[in-house]
Amino acid sequence: MNRFQGPHIVSTRVHHFDHDIGGRAYHIEVAQVGVNTWRAQVVTPYGGRSALMPFYDATPADAADRLAEWLARAHRHAASSESL
């Protein structure tokens, strides 16, 4: 018996979000990687992916927001460490 349930078509559409965090501009690219799964990654000015880990969520906006929130926390932590 074949366990394969048939093809799951996933959109190749990519969403782009721009955020200003900690005085720096971040370009976040979000792509669908599963039926209800979107992956957000920071993109370099040259279009390449950064080494930063991706963030996942059920919608493009939610995935981008999770990544942006993490970046904001990282910037706040770095700023508080510098003032010590």
PDB file of C-alpha atoms in Angstrom:
ATOM      1  CA  MET A   1       0.000   0.000   0.000  1.00  0.00           C
ATOM      2  CA  ASN A   2       1.332   3.400  -0.953  1.00  0.00           C
ATOM      3  CA  ARG A   3       1.484   5.799   2.007  1.00  0.00           C
ATOM      4  CA  PHE A   4       1.970   8.786  -0.252  1.00  0.00           C
ATOM      5  CA  GLN A   5      -1.053  11.035   0.127  1.00  0.00           C
ATOM      6  CA  GLY A   6      -0.495  12.935  -3.075  1.00  0.00           C
ATOM      7  CA  PRO A   7       1.360  16.143  -3.779  1.00  0.00           C
ATOM      8  CA  HIS A   8       1.176  19.070  -1.415  1.00  0.00           C
ATOM      9  CA  ILE A   9       1.499  22.174  -3.527  1.00  0.00           C
ATOM     10  CA  VAL A  10       3.337  24.940  -1.724  1.00  0.00           C
ATOM     11  CA  SER A  11       3.375  28.490  -2.996  1.00  0.00           C
ATOM     12  CA  THR A  12       6.718  29.887  -4.083  1.00  0.00           C
ATOM     13  CA  ARG A  13       5.500  33.416  -3.424  1.00  0.00           C
ATOM     14  CA  VAL A  14       7.870  35.457  -1.275  1.00  0.00           C
ATOM     15  CA  HIS A  15       6.857  38.339   0.998  1.00  0.00           C
ATOM     16  CA  HIS A  16       9.179  41.194   1.943  1.00  0.00           C
ATOM     17  CA  PHE A  17       9.061  43.242   5.139  1.00  0.00           C
ATOM     18  CA  ASP A  18      11.272  46.187   6.085  1.00  0.00           C
ATOM     19  CA  HIS A  19      11.926  47.057   9.723  1.00  0.00           C
ATOM     20  CA  ASP A  20      14.029  49.737  11.392  1.00  0.00           C
ATOM     21  CA  ILE A  21      15.372  48.144  14.569  1.00  0.00           C
ATOM     22  CA  GLY A  22      17.963  49.694  16.827  1.00  0.00           C
ATOM     23  CA  GLY A  23      18.746  52.329  14.216  1.00  0.00           C
ATOM     24  CA  ARG A  24      19.462  49.721  11.531  1.00  0.00           C
ATOM     25  CA  ALA A  25      17.382  48.786   8.512  1.00  0.00           C
ATOM     26  CA  TYR A  26      16.492  45.098   8.243  1.00  0.00           C
ATOM     27  CA  HIS A  27      14.969  43.502   5.168  1.00  0.00           C
ATOM     28  CA  ILE A  28      13.060  40.338   6.064  1.00  0.00           C
ATOM     29  CA  GLU A  29      12.075  37.835   3.410  1.00  0.00           C
ATOM     30  CA  VAL A  30       9.332  35.300   4.144  1.00  0.00           C
ATOM     31  CA  ALA A  31       8.703  32.203   2.023  1.00  0.00           C
ATOM     32  CA  GLN A  32       6.171  29.416   2.370  1.00  0.00           C
ATOM     33  CA  VAL A  33       7.848  26.125   3.263  1.00  0.00           C
ATOM     34  CA  GLY A  34       4.800  24.047   4.185  1.00  0.00           C
ATOM     35  CA  VAL A  35       1.033  24.063   3.971  1.00  0.00           C
ATOM     36  CA  ASN A  36       0.708  26.375   7.005  1.00  0.00           C
ATOM     37  CA  THR A  37       4.359  27.190   7.597  1.00  0.00           C
ATOM     38  CA  TRP A  38       6.250  30.321   6.608  1.00  0.00           C
ATOM     39  CA  ARG A  39       9.982  30.933   7.129  1.00  0.00           C
ATOM     40  CA  ALA A  40      11.319  34.442   7.838  1.00  0.00           C
ATOM     41  CA  GLN A  41      14.983  35.277   7.255  1.00  0.00           C
ATOM     42  CA  VAL A  42      17.040  38.453   7.223  1.00  0.00           C
ATOM     43  CA  VAL A  43      18.273  39.246   3.715  1.00  0.00           C
ATOM     44  CA  THR A  44      21.507  41.137   3.062  1.00  0.00           C
ATOM     45  CA  PRO A  45      21.533  44.265   0.870  1.00  0.00           C
ATOM     46  CA  TYR A  46      22.884  42.043  -1.914  1.00  0.00           C
ATOM     47  CA  GLY A  47      19.981  39.585  -1.738  1.00  0.00           C
ATOM     48  CA  GLY A  48      21.762  36.801   0.137  1.00  0.00           C
ATOM     49  CA  ARG A  49      20.530  35.239   3.362  1.00  0.00           C
ATOM     50  CA  SER A  50      22.233  36.144   6.620  1.00  0.00           C
ATOM     51  CA  ALA A  51      23.635  33.503   8.937  1.00  0.00           C
ATOM     52  CA  LEU A  52      20.904  34.332  11.457  1.00  0.00           C
ATOM     53  CA  MET A  53      18.570  31.428  12.165  1.00  0.00           C
ATOM     54  CA  PRO A  54      15.170  31.560  10.452  1.00  0.00           C
ATOM     55  CA  PHE A  55      11.899  32.003  12.327  1.00  0.00           C
ATOM     56  CA  TYR A  56       8.716  30.081  11.468  1.00  0.00           C
ATOM     57  CA  ASP A  57       5.002  30.789  11.919  1.00  0.00           C
ATOM     58  CA  ALA A  58       1.593  30.191  10.329  1.00  0.00           C
ATOM     59  CA  THR A  59       1.422  33.429   8.301  1.00  0.00           C
ATOM     60  CA  PRO A  60       4.015  35.591   6.547  1.00  0.00           C
ATOM     61  CA  ALA A  61       3.330  38.577   8.820  1.00  0.00           C
ATOM     62  CA  ASP A  62       3.529  36.476  11.994  1.00  0.00           C
ATOM     63  CA  ALA A  63       6.842  34.904  10.939  1.00  0.00           C
ATOM     64  CA  ALA A  64       8.310  38.325  10.088  1.00  0.00           C
ATOM     65  CA  ASP A  65       7.017  39.773  13.379  1.00  0.00           C
ATOM     66  CA  ARG A  66       8.622  36.955  15.405  1.00  0.00           C
ATOM     67  CA  LEU A  67      11.975  37.629  13.744  1.00  0.00           C
ATOM     68  CA  ALA A  68      11.636  41.413  14.163  1.00  0.00           C
ATOM     69  CA  GLU A  69      10.732  40.999  17.855  1.00  0.00           C
ATOM     70  CA  TRP A  70      13.801  38.809  18.400  1.00  0.00           C
ATOM     71  CA  LEU A  71      16.029  41.361  16.656  1.00  0.00           C
ATOM     72  CA  ALA A  72      14.581  44.151  18.822  1.00  0.00           C
ATOM     73  CA  ARG A  73      15.270  42.135  22.003  1.00  0.00           C
ATOM     74  CA  ALA A  74      18.822  41.438  20.827  1.00  0.00           C
ATOM     75  CA  HIS A  75      19.420  45.148  20.164  1.00  0.00           C
ATOM     76  CA  ARG A  76      18.019  46.114  23.580  1.00  0.00           C
ATOM     77  CA  HIS A  77      20.240  43.517  25.269  1.00  0.00           C
ATOM     78  CA  ALA A  78      23.325  44.707  23.372  1.00  0.00           C
ATOM     79  CA  ALA A  79      22.564  48.341  24.248  1.00  0.00           C
ATOM     80  CA  SER A  80      22.139  47.533  27.951  1.00  0.00           C
ATOM     81  CA  SER A  81      25.398  45.527  27.960  1.00  0.00           C
ATOM     82  CA  GLU A  82      27.294  48.453  26.422  1.00  0.00           C
ATOM     83  CA  SER A  83      26.172  50.803  29.193  1.00  0.00           C
ATOM     84  CA  LEU A  84      27.658  48.619  31.954  1.00  0.00           C
TER      85      LEU A  84
END
